[in-house]
CSV table of C-alpha atoms in Angstrom, one decimal:
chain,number,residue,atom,x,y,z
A,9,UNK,CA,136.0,91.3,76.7
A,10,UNK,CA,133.1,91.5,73.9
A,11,UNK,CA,130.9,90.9,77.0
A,12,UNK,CA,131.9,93.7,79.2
A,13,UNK,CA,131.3,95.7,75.5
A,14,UNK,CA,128.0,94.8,75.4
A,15,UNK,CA,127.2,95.8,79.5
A,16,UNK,CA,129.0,99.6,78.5
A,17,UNK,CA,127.3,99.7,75.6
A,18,UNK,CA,124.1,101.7,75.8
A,19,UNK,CA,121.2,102.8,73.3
A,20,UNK,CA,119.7,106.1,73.2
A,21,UNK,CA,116.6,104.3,74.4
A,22,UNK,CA,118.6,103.1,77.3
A,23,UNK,CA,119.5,106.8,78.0
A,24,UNK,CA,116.7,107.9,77.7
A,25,UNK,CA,115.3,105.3,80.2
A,26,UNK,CA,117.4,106.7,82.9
A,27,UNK,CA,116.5,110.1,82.6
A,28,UNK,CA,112.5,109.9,82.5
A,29,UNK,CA,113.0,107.1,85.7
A,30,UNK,CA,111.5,109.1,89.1
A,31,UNK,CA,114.5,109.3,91.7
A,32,UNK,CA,111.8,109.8,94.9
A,33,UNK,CA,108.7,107.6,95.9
A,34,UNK,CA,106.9,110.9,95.4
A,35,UNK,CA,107.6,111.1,92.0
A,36,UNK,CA,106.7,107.4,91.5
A,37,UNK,CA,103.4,107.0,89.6
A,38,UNK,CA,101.3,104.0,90.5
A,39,UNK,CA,101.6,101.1,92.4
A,40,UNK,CA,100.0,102.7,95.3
A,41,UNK,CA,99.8,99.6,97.5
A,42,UNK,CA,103.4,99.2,96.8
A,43,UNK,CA,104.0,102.9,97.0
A,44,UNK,CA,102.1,103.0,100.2
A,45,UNK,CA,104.1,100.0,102.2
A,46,UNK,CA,107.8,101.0,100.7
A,47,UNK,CA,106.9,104.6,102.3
A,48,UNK,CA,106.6,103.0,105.8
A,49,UNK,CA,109.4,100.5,105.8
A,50,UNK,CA,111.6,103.3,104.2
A,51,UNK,CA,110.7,105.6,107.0
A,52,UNK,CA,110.6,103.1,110.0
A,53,UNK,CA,114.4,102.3,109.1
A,54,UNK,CA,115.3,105.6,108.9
A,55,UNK,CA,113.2,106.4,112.5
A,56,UNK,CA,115.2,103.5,113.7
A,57,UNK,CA,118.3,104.6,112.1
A,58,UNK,CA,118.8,100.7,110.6
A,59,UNK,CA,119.5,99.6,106.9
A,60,UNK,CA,116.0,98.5,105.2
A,61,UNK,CA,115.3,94.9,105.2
A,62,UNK,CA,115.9,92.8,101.9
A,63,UNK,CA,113.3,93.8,99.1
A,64,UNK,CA,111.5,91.0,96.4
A,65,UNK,CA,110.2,92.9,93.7
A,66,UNK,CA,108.2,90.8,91.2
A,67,UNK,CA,105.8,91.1,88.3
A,68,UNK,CA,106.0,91.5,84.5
A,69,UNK,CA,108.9,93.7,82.7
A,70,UNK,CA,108.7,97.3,82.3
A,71,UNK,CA,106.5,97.7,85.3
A,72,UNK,CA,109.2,99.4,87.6
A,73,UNK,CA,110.8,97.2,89.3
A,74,UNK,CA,114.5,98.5,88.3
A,75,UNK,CA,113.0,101.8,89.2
A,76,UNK,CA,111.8,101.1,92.6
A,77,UNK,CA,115.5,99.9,93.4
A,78,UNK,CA,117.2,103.1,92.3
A,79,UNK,CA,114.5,105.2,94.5
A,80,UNK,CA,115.1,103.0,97.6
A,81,UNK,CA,119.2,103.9,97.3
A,82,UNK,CA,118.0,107.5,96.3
A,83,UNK,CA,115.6,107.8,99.5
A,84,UNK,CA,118.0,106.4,102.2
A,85,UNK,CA,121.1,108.4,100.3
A,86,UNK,CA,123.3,105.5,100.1
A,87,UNK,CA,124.8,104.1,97.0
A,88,UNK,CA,123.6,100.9,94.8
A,89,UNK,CA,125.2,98.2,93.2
A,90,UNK,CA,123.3,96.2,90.1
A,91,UNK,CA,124.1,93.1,88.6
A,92,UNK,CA,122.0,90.4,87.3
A,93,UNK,CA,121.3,86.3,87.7
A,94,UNK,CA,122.6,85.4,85.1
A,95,UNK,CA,126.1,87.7,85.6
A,96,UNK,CA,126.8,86.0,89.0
A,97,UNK,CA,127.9,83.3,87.8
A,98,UNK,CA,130.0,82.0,90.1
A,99,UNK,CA,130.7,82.1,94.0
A,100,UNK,CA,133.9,84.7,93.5
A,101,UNK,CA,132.1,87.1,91.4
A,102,UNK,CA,129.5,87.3,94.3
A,103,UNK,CA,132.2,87.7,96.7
A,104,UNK,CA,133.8,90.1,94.6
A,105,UNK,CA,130.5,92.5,94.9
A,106,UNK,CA,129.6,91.7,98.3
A,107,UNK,CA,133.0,92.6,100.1
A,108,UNK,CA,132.7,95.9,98.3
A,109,UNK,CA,129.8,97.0,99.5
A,110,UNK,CA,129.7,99.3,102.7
A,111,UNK,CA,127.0,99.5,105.6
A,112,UNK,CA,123.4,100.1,104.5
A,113,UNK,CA,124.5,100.0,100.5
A,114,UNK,CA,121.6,98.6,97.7
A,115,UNK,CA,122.5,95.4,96.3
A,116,UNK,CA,120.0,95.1,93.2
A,117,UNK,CA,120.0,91.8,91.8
A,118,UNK,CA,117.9,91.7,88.4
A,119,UNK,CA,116.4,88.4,87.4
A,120,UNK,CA,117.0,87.0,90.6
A,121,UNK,CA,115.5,83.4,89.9
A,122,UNK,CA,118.3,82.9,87.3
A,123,UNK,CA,121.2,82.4,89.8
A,124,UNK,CA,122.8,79.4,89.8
A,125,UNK,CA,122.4,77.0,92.7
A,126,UNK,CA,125.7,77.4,93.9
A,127,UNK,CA,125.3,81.1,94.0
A,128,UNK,CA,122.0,81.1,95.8
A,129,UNK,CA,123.7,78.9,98.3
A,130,UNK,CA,126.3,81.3,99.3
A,131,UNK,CA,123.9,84.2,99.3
A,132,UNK,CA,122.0,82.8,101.7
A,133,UNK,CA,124.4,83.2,104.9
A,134,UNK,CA,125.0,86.9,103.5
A,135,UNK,CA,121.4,87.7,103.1
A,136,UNK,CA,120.6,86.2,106.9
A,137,UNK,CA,123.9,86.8,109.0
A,138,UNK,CA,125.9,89.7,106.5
A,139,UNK,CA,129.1,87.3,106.1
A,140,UNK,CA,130.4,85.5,103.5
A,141,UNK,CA,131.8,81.8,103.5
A,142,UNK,CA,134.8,81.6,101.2
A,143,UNK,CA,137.0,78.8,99.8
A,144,UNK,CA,140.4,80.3,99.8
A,145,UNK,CA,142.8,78.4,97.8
A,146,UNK,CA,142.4,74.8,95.5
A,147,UNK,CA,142.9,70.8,96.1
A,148,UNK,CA,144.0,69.9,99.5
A,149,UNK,CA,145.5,73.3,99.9
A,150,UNK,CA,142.3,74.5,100.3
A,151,UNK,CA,140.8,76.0,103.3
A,152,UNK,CA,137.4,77.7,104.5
A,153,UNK,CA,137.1,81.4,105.8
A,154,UNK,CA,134.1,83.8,107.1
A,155,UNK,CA,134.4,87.0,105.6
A,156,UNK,CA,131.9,89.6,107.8
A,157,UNK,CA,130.2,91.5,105.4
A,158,UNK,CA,128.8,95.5,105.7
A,159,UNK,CA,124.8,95.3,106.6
A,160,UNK,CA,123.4,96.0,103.7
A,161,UNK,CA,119.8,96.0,101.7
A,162,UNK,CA,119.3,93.2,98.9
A,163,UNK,CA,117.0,94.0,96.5
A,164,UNK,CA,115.7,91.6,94.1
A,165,UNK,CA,113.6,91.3,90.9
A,166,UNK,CA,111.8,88.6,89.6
A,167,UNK,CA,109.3,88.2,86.5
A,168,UNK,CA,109.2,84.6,87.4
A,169,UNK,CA,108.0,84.5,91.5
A,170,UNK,CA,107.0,80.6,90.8
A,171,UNK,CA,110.9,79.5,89.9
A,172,UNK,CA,112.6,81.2,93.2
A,173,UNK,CA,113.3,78.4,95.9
A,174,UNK,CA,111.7,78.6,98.8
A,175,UNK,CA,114.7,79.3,101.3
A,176,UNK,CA,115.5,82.4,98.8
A,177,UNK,CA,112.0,83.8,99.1
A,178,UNK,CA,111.9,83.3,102.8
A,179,UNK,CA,114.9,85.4,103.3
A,180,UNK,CA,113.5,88.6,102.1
A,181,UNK,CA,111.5,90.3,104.5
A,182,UNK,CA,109.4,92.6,102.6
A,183,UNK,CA,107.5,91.2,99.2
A,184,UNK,CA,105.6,93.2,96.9
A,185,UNK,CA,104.2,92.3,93.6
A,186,UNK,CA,103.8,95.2,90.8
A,187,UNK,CA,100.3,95.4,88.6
A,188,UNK,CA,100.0,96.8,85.3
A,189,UNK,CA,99.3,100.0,85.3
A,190,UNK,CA,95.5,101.7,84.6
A,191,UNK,CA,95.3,103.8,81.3
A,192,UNK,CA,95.0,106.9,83.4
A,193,UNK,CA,98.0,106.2,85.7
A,194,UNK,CA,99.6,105.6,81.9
A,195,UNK,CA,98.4,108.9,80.8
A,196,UNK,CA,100.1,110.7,83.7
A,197,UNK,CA,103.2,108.9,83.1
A,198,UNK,CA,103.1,109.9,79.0
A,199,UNK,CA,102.6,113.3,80.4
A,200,UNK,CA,105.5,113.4,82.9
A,201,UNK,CA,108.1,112.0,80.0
A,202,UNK,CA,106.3,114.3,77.0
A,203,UNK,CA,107.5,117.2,79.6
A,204,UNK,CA,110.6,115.8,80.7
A,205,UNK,CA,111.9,115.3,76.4
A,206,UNK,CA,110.3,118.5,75.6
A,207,UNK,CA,107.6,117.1,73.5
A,208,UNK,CA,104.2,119.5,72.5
A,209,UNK,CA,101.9,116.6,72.7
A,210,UNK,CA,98.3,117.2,73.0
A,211,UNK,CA,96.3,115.6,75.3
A,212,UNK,CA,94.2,113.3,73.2
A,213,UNK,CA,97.3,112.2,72.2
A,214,UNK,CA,98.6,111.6,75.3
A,215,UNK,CA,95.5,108.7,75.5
A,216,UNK,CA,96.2,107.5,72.0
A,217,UNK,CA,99.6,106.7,73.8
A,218,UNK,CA,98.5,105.4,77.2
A,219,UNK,CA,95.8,103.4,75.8
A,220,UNK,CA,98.2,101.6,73.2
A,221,UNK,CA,100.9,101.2,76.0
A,222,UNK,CA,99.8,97.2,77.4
A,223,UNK,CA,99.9,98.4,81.0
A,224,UNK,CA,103.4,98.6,81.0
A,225,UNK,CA,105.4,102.5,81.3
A,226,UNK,CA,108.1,101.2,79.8
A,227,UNK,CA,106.2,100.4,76.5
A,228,UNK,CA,104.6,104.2,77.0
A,229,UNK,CA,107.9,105.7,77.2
A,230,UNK,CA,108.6,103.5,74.2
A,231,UNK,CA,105.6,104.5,72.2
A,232,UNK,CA,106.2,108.1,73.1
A,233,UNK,CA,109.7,108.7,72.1
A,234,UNK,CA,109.0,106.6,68.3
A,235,UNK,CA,105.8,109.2,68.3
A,236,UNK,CA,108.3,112.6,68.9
A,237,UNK,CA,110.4,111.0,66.2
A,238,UNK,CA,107.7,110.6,63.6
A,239,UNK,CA,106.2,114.2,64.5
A,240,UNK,CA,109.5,115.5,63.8
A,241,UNK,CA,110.6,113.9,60.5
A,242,UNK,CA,107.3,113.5,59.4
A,243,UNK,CA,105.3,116.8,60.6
A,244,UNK,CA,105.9,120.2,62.7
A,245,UNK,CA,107.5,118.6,65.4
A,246,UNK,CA,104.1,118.3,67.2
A,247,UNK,CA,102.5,115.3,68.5
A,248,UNK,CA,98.9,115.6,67.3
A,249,UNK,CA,96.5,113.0,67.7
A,250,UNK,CA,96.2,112.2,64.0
A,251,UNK,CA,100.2,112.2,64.0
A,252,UNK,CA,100.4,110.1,67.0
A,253,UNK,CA,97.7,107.0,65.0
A,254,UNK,CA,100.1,107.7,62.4
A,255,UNK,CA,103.3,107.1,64.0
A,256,UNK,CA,101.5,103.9,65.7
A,257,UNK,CA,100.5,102.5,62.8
A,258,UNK,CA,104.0,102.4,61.2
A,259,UNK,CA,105.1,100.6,64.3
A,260,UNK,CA,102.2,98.3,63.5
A,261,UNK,CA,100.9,98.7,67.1
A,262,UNK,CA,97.1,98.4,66.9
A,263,UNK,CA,94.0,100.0,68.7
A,264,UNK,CA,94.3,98.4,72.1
A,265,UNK,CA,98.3,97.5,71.7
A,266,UNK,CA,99.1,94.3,70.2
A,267,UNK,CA,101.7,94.0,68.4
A,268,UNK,CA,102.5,91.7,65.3
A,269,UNK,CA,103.7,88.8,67.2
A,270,UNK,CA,101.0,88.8,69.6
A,271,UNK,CA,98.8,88.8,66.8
A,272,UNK,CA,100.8,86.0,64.9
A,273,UNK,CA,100.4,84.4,68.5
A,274,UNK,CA,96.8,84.4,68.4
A,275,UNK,CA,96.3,83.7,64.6
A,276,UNK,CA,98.9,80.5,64.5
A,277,UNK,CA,96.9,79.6,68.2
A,278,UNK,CA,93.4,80.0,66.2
A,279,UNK,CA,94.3,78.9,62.7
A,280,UNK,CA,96.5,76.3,63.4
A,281,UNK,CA,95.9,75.1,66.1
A,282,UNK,CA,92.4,75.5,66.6
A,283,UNK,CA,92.1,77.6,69.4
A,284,UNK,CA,93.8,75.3,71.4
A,285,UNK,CA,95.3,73.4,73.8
A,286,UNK,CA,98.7,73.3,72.6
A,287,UNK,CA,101.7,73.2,74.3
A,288,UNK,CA,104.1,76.4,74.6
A,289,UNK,CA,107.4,74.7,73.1
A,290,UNK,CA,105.1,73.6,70.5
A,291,UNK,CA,103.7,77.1,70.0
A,292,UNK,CA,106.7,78.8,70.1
A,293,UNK,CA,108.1,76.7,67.4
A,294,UNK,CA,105.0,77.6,65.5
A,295,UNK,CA,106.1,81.5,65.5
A,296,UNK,CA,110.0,81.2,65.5
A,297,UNK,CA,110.1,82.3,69.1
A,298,UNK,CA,112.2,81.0,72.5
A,299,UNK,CA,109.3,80.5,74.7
A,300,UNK,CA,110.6,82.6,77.3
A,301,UNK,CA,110.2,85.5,75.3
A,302,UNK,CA,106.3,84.7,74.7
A,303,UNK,CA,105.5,83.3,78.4
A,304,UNK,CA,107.7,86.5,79.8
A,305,UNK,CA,106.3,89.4,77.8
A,306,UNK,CA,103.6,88.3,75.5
A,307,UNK,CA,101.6,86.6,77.6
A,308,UNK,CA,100.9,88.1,80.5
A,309,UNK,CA,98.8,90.7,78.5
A,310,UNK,CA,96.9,88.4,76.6
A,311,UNK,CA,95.9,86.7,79.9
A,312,UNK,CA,95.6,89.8,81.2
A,313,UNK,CA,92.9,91.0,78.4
A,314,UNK,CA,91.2,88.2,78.2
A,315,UNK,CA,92.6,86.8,74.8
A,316,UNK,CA,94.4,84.0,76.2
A,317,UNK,CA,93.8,81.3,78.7
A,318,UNK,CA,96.4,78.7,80.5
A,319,UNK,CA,95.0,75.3,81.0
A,320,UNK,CA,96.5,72.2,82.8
A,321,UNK,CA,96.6,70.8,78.8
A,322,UNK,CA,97.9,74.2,77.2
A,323,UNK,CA,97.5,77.4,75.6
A,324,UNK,CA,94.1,78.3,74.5
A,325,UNK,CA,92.4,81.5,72.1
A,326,UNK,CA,89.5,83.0,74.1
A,327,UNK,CA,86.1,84.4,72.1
A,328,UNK,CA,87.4,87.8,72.4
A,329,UNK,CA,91.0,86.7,70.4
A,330,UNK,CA,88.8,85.9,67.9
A,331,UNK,CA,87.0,88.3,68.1
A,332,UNK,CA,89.2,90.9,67.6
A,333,UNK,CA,91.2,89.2,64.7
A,334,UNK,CA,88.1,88.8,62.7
A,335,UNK,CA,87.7,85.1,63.0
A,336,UNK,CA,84.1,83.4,63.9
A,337,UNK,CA,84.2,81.8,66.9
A,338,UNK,CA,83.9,77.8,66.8
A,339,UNK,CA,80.4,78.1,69.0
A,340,UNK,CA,78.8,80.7,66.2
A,341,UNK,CA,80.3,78.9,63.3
A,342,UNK,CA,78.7,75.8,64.5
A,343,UNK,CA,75.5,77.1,65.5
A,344,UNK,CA,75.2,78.8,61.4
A,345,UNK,CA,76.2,75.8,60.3
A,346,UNK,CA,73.3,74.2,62.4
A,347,UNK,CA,71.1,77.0,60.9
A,348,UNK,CA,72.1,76.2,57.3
């Protein structure tokens, strides 16, 4: 009960979310490549008057991967279903989805690399033949029944490509990975959403946003909406530039968009730890973290920037992470040791 409380539940962020998502590819910013192969394979099915082939999404969260799921339903007309990895949690409540499904639905599947194994397994025969192997009944009582299902589109997201199984992969037919996102694509995205909520932003403003936003729209949209709060409790309602570095400061978001545990990250990693290697249980001990959390979301914009590095032996700070916290590189603190 508390669960199902906690799936209706929705914050205003949440709203928000789903009104400033695109519905059409058209209105879909970025991504191009992506953009640009979905476009074909959307029209080719409708040419041939089929159900698109099963979709793998993957790449880090906030890119638009959710997004691109709802527009594939919206562009074919049809009707999508979502659920998660982790809510399939056993073979019944995947039957329970799939038989309600009708010809040429959306099944979105978030987080697809955390099904269970037995899960996976059943999907498997629905993904490559649409029907559904049952077990109706318990002990010896127990028999085995095909259920044919409707031929419908799968659609699944990943942050984690590396921990699907290979027979899961294999069975999606199309495979595209989501980049983060250039400042400018950023700043037509801030743009789109400042319109869309009715905000009077101006346009250095709109950079000040884009260039604090790690890549990711979701983190814009984020940034934007704490921005229009500030400018209305705090000023005239307007997102100036000034009120904008204001509003970013509070959040302790700095010039280039790290935030404080990415910089407690980097200072434990430096400080510490020396700069590295060290493991990432050990690291995320370090900083009170799950390590999930900081290889999911954290890292990939360090790596990304250059601050971080992954080695076969751990985690270790780059010249610019050091740079950029203030802290003299072990190579130039040597060397003016060397000179003293």
């Amino acid at each position: 009960m508390s669960e199902n409380k906690v799936l209706d539940a929705s914050s205003d962020d949440d709203q928000f979310d789903l009104t400033l998502r695109p519905r059409l590819l058209d209105d879909y910013i970025g991504q191009q490549q992506v953009r640009d192969n979905l476009s074909i394979l959307l029209e080719a099915a409708r040419r041939r008057d089929e159900p698109v082939e099963h979709v793998l999404l993957c790449g880090p969260p906030g890119l638009g991967k959710t997004t691109l799921a709802y527009i594939i339903a919206n562009e074919l007309g049809v009707s999508i279903k979502v659920s998660s990895g982790p809510a399939i949690d056993h073979q019944g409540a995947l039957g329970s989805i799939l038989l309600n499904l009708t010809t040429r639905d959306v099944f979105f599947i978030d987080e697809i690399h955390r099904l269970n194994t037995v899960v996976e397994e059943s999907l498997y025969p629905a993904l490559e033949d649409f029907r559904f192997d049952a077990v109706l009944g318990k002990g010896v009582g127990a028999s085995a029944a095909t259920l044919p299902l409707p031929h419908f589109t799968c659609v699944g997201a990943t942050t984690r490509q590396g921990l699907l199984s290979g027979p899961l992969r294999d069975r999606f037919g199309a495979v595209y990975r989501l980049d983060f996102y250039s400042k400018a694509e950023l700043e037509r995205i801030v743009t789109r959403s400042a319109r869309i909520l009715e905000i009077e932003i101006q346009s250095e403003a709109v950079s000040e946003v884009a260039r604090r936003a790690r890549g990711t729209p979701r983190i814009a949209n984020r940034l934007l909406r704490r921005v229009r709060d500030y400018a209305q409790v705090k000023a005239d309602g307007r997102a100036t530039v000034d009120v904008t570095r204001r509003a970013l400061s509070m959040l302790e978001v700095d010039e280039i968009g790290l935030e404080p545990l990415d910089r407690r990250l980097l200072d434990t990693l430096i400080v510490k730890f020396r700069g590295g290697p060290v493991g990432l249980d050990t690291l995320a001990t370090s900083v009170s973290e799950e390590p999930e959390t900081i290889e999911d979301v954290h890292e990939p914009y360090l790596i990304q920037i250059g601050f971080l590095a992954r080695t076969a032996r751990g985690r270790v700070a780059t010249e610019l992470a050091y740079r950029h916290l203030g802290i003299v590189p072990p190579a130039a603190s040597t060397e003016q040791t060397r000179l003293l």
